[in-house]
Tab-separated table of C-alpha atoms in Angstrom:
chain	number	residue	atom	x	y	z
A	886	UNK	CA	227.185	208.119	168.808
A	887	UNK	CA	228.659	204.806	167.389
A	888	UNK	CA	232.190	206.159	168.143
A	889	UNK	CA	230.731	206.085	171.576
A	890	UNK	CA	229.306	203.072	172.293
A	891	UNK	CA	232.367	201.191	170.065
A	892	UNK	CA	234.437	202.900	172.629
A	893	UNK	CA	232.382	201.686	175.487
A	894	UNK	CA	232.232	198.022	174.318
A	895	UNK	CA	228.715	197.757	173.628
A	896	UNK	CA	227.028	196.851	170.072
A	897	UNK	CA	223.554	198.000	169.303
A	898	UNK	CA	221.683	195.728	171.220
A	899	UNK	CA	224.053	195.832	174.289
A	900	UNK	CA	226.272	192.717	173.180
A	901	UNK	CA	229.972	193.512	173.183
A	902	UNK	CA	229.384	193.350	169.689
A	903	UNK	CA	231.307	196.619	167.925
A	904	UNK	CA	228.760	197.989	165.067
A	905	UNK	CA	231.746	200.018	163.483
A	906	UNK	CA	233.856	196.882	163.121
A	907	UNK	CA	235.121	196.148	159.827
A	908	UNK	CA	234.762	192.536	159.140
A	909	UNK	CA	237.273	190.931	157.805
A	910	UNK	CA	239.215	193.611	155.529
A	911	UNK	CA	242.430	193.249	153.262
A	912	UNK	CA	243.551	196.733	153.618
A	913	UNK	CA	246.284	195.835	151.053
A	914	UNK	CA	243.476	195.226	148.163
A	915	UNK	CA	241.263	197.410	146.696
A	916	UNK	CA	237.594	197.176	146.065
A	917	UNK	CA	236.858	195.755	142.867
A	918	UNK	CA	240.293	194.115	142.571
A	919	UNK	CA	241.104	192.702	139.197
A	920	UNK	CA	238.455	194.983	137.891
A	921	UNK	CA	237.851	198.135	136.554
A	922	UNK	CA	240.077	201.019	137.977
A	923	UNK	CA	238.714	202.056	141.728
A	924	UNK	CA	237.531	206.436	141.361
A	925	UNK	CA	238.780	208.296	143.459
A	926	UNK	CA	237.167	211.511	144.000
A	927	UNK	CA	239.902	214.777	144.913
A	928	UNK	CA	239.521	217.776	146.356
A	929	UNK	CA	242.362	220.283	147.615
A	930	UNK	CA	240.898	223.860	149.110
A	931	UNK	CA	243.433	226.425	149.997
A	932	UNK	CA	242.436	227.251	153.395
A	933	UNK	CA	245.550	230.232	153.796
A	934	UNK	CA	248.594	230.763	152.035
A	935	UNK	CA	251.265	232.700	154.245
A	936	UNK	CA	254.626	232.922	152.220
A	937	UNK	CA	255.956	232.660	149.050
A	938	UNK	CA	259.542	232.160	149.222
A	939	UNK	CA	261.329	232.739	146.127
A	940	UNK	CA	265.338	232.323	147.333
A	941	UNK	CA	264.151	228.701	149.093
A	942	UNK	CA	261.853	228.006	145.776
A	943	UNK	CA	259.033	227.001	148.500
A	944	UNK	CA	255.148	227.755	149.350
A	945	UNK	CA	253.664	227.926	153.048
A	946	UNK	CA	250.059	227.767	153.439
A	947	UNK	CA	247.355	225.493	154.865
A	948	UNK	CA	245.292	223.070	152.635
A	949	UNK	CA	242.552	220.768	153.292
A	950	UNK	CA	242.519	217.684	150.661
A	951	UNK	CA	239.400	215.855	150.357
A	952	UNK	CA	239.259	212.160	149.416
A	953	UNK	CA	236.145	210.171	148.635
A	954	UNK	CA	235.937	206.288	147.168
A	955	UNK	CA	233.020	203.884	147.560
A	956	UNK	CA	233.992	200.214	149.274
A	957	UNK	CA	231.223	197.755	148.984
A	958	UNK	CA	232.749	195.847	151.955
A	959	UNK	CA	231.923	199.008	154.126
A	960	UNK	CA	228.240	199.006	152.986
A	961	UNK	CA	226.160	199.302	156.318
A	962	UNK	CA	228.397	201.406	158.319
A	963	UNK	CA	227.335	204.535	157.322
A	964	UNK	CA	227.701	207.004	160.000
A	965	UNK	CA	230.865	205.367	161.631
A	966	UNK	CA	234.517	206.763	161.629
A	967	UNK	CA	236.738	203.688	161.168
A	968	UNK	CA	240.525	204.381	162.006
A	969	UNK	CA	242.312	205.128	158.709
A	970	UNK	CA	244.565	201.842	158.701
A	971	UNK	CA	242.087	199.622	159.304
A	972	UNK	CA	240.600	200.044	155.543
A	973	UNK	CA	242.089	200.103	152.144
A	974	UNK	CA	243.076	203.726	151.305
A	975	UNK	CA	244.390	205.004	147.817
A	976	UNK	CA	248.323	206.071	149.327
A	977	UNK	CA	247.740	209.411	147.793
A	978	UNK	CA	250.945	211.442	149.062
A	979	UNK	CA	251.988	215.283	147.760
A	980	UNK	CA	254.829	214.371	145.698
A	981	UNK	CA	256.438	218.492	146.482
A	982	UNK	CA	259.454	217.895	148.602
A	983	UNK	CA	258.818	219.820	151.790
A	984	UNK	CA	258.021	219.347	155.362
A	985	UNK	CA	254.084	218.933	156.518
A	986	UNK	CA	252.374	218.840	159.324
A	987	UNK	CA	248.263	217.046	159.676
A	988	UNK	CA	246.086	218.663	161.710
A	989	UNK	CA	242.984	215.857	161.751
A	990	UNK	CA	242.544	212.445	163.188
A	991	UNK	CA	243.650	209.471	160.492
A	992	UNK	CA	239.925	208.160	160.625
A	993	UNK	CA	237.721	207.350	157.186
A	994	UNK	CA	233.794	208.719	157.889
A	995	UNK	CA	231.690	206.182	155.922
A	996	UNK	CA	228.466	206.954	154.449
A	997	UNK	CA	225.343	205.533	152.534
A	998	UNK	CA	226.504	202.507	149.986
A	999	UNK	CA	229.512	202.198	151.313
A	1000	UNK	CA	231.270	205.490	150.453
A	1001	UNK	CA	234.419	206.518	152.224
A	1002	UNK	CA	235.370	210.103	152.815
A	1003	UNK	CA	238.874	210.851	154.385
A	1004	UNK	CA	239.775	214.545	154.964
A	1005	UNK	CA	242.726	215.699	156.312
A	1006	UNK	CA	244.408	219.192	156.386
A	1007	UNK	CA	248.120	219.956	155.953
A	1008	UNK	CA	249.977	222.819	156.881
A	1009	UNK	CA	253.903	223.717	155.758
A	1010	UNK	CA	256.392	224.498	153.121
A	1011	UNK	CA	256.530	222.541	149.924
A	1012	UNK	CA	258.881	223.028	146.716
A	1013	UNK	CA	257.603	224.712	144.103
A	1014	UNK	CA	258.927	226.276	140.690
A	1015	UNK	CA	259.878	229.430	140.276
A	1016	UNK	CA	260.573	230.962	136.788
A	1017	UNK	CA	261.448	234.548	137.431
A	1018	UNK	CA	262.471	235.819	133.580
A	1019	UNK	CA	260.377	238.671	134.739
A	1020	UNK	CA	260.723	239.775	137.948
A	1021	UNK	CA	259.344	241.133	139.618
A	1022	UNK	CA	256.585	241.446	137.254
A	1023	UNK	CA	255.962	238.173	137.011
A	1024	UNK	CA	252.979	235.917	137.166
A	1025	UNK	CA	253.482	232.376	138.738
A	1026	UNK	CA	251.922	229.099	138.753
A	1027	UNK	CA	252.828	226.428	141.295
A	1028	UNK	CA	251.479	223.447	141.192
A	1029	UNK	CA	251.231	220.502	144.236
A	1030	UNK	CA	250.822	217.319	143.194
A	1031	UNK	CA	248.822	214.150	144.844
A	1032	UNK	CA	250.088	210.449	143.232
A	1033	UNK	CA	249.576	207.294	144.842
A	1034	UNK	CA	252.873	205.602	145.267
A	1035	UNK	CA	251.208	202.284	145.638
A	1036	UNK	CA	249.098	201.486	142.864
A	1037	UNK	CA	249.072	202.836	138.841
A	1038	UNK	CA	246.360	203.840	137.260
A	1039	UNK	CA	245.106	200.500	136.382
A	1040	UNK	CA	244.211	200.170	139.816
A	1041	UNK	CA	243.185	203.763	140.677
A	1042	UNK	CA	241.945	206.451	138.573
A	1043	UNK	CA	241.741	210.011	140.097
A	1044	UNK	CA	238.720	212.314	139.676
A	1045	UNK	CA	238.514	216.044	140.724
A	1046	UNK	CA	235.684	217.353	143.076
A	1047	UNK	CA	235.384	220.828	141.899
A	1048	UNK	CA	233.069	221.443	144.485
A	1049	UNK	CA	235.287	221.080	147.197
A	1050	UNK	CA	238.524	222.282	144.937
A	1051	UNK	CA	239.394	226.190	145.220
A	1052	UNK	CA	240.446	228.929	147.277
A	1053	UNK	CA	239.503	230.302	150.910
A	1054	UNK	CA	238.310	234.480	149.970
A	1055	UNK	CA	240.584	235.962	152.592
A	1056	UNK	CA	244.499	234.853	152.292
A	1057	UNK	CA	247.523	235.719	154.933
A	1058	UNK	CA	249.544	236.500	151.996
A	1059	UNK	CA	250.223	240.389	151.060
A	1060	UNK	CA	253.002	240.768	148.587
A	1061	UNK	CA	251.077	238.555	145.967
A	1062	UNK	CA	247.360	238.205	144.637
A	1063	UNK	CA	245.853	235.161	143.995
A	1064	UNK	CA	244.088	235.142	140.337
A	1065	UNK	CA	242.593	231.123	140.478
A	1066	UNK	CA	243.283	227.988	142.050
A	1067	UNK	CA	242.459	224.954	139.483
A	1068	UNK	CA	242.422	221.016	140.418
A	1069	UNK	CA	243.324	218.668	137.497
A	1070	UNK	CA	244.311	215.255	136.860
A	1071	UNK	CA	247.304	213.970	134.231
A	1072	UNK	CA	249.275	210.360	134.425
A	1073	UNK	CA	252.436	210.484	135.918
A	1074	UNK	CA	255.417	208.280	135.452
A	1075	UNK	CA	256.461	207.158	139.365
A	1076	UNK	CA	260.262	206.350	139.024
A	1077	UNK	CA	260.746	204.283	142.526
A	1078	UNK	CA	258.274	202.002	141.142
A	1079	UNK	CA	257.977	202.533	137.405
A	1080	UNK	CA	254.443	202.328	137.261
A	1081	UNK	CA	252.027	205.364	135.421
A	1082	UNK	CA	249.932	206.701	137.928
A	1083	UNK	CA	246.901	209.210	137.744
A	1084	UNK	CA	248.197	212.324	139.334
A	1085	UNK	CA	246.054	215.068	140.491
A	1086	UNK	CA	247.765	219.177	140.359
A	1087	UNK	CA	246.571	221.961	142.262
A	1088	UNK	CA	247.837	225.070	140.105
A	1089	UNK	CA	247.861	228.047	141.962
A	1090	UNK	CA	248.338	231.242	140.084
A	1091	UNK	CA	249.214	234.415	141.516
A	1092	UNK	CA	251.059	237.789	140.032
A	1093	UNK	CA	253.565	239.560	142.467
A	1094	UNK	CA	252.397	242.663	144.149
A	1095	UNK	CA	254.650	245.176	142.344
A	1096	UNK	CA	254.438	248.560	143.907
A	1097	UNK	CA	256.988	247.910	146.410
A	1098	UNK	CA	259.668	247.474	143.708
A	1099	UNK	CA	258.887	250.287	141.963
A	1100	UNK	CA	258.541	252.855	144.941
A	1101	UNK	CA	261.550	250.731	146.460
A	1102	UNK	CA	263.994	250.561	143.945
A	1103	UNK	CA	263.265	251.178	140.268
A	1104	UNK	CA	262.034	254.942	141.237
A	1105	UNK	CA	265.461	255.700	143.384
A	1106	UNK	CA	267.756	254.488	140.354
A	1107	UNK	CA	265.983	256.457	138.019
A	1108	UNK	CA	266.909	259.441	140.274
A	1109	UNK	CA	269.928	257.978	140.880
A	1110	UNK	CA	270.548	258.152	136.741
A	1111	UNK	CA	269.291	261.569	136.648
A	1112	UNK	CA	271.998	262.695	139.443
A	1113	UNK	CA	274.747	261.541	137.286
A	1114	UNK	CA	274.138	263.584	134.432
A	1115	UNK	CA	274.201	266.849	136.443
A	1116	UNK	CA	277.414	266.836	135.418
A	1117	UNK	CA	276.689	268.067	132.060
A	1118	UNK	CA	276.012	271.123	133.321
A	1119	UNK	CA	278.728	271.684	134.866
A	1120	UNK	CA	281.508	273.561	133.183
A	1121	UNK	CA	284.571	270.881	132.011
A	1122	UNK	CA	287.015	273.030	134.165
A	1123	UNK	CA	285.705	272.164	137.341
A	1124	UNK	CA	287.443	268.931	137.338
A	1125	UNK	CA	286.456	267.765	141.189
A	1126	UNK	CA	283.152	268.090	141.406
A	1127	UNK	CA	282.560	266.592	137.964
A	1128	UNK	CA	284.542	263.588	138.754
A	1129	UNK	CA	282.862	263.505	142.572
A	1130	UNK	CA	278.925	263.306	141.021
A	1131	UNK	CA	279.856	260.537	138.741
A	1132	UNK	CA	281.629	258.648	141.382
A	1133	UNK	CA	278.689	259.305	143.902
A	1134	UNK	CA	276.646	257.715	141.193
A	1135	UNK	CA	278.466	255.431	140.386
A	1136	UNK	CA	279.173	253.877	144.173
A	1137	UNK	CA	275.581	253.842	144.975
A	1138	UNK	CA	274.584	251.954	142.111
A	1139	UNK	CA	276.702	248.959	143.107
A	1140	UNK	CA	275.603	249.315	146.832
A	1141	UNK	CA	271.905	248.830	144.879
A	1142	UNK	CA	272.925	245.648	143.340
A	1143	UNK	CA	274.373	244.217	146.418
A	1144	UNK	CA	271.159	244.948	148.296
A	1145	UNK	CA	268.712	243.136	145.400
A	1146	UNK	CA	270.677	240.201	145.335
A	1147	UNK	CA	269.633	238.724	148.582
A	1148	UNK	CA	266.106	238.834	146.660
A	1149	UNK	CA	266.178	235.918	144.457
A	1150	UNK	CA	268.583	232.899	144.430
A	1151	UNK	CA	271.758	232.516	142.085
A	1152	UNK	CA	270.094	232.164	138.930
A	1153	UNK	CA	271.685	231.252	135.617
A	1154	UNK	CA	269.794	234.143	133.685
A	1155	UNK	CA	269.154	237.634	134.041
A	1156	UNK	CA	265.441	239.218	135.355
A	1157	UNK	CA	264.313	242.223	134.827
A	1158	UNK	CA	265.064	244.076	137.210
A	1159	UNK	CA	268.621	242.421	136.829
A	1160	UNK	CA	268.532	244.029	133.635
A	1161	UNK	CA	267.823	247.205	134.330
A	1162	UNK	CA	270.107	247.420	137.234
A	1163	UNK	CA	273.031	246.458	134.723
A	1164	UNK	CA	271.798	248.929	131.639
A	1165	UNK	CA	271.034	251.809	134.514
A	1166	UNK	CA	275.093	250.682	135.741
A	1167	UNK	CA	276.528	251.043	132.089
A	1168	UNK	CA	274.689	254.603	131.651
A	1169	UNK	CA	276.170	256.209	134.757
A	1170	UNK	CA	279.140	254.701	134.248
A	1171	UNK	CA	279.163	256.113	130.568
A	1172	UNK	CA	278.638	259.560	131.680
A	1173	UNK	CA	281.777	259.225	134.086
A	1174	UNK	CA	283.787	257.933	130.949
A	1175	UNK	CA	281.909	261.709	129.446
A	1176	UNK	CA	283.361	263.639	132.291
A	1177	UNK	CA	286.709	262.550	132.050
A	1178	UNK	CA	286.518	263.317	128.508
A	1179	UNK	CA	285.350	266.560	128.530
A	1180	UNK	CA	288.042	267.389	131.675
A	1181	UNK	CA	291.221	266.211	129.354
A	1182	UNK	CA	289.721	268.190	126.648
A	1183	UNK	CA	289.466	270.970	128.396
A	1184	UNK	CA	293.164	270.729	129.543
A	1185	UNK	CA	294.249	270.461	126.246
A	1186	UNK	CA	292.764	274.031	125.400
A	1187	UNK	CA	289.750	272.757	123.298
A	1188	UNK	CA	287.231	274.309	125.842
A	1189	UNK	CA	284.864	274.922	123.239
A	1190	UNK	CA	284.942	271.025	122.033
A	1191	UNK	CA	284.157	269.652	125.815
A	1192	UNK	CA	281.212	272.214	126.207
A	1193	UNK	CA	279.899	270.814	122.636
A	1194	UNK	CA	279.805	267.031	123.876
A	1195	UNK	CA	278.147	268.159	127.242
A	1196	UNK	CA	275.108	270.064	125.392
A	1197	UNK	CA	275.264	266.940	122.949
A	1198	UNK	CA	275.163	264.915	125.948
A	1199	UNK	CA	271.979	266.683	127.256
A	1200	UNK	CA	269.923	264.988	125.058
A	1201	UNK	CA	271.748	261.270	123.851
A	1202	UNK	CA	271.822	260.276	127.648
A	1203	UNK	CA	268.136	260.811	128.511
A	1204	UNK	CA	267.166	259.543	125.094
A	1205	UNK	CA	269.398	256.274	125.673
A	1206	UNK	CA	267.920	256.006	129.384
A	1207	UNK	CA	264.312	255.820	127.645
A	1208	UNK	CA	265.423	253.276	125.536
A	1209	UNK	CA	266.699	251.086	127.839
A	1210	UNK	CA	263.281	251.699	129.740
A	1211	UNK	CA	261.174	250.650	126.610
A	1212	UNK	CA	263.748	247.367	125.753
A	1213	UNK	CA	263.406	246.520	129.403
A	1214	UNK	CA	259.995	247.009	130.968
A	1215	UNK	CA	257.807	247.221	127.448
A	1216	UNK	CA	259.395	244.180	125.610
């Protein structure tokens, strides 16, 4: 209603007198300057989170961030929404490089005893760290940041509003779970300026969903592994189709590889499923190395020899398979 009448002109009494107005205001200095450190109360709820990207190293969702300070020069204007530059404001900015879009008008509600409340909500992508050791059976935790840019933290001093911190119950977000969503506050050195400033961190942790990779891929090279040692049971002699299983194998392993790679970015260490890839690679290719093996053997005359290393290779290929399973996945 006082949005209203401001708008029309009119003060209280029907003067052209604007009741919102904020008399005389440095927006550039704090309350309490030269004091002690102005609180400022943070809140960040995840409203959705859509994507987790892990070859761009980014998160998309939709946040609402929740900031609330008390001004003694707005004392009295409780109930009026004053436009967002024309009062001092803490600069809070999310220091994730990224691209974000606001949603709400820049205007500061003020309530009783001069409290300010600014919310805002933000939707797009924003960097985040990805360590992926273990993927895909990995648990993450990416963390946004909020740091004023203008003033350290001997002018503001960052508290967080659990009650408003947290999580939205439904998410648009199916290949990962969301376990907790925590607000905190550190200090954090601000480079372009060199000041310490009080930081606030929204750590999100979530664990990847990881039945698709399993159904997906680690089940089909297992049977993929088991195909190439059909050829121990087939006699040394029969030179072709020995040598065409363990090629077959062979050839579709490789055409597995190129088709994870386009799954995580160029990475300067292996993940798991990197290593098991390149230890299920090295078994198939070991058992073509066998087939050759027993083939010349056999065309040496020393049938009997080849058939030995196939029946020995029965059992030291499965058993070597199991360890790589137990070094890889049970670590």
């Amino acid at each position: 209603m006082a949005l209203g009448l401001a708008a029309a002109g009119l003060g209280a009494s029907g003067s052209d007198v604007d009741p919102c107005a904020v008399p005389g205001m440095r927006t550039n200095q704090r309350p309490g300057a030269g004091g002690a450190p102005t609180e400022v109360s943070v809140g960040v709820r995840m409203v959705d989170l859509t994507d987790i990207n892990d070859v761009s190293q980014t998160l998309t969702g939709d946040f609402a961030v929740l900031l609330r300070w008390t001004d003694p020069r707005l004392d009295g204007l409780e109930g009026c929404e004053i436009p967002l530059s024309d009062v001092w404001t803490p600069g809070l900015r999310f220091v994730n490089s990224g691209r974000l879009f606001k949603s709400q008008a820049e205007a500061v509600a003020v309530e009783p005893g001069g409290t300010a409340v600014y919310l805002q909500r933000y939707y797009g992508s924003m960097a985040t760290y990805h360590n992926l050791r273990q993927f895909p059976f990995d648990e993450q935790t990416f963390v946004l940041s909020l740091v004023s840019l203008q003033y350290g933290e001997e002018d503001v001093q960052l508290v967080v509003d659990e009650r408003f911190t947290g999580r939205r119950n439904v998410l648009n977000i199916s290949a990962w779970t969301v376990t907790s969503v925590e607000g905190g506050t550190r200090r954090q050195l601000v480079e372009a300026t060199g000041n310490t400033a009080s930081a606030y961190d929204l750590r999100i942790t979530a664990h990847r969903q990881r039945h698709f990779y399993v159904w997906k891929i680690i089940v089909p090279l297992c049977l993929i592994v088991f195909m190439s040692w059909t050829v121990f049971w087939v006699n040394p002699g029969q030179f072709g189709p020995q040598i065409g299983l363990s090629a077959t194998s062979m050839l579709t392993l490789i055409a597995f590889q190129f088709a994870t790679t386009s799954m995580v970015p160029e990475l300067g260490y292996f993940t798991t499923l990197d290593e098991f890839i390149t230890g299920s690679t090295i078994i198939v290719f070991l058992a073509l190395v066998q087939s050759l093996t027993t083939s010349y053997l056999v065309s040496q005359g020393k049938e009997e020899l080849g058939l030995r290393v196939d029946r020995l290779s029965r059992y030291v290929f499965p058993l070597g398979f199991a360890a790589l399973i137990l070094a890889v996945f049970f670590r």
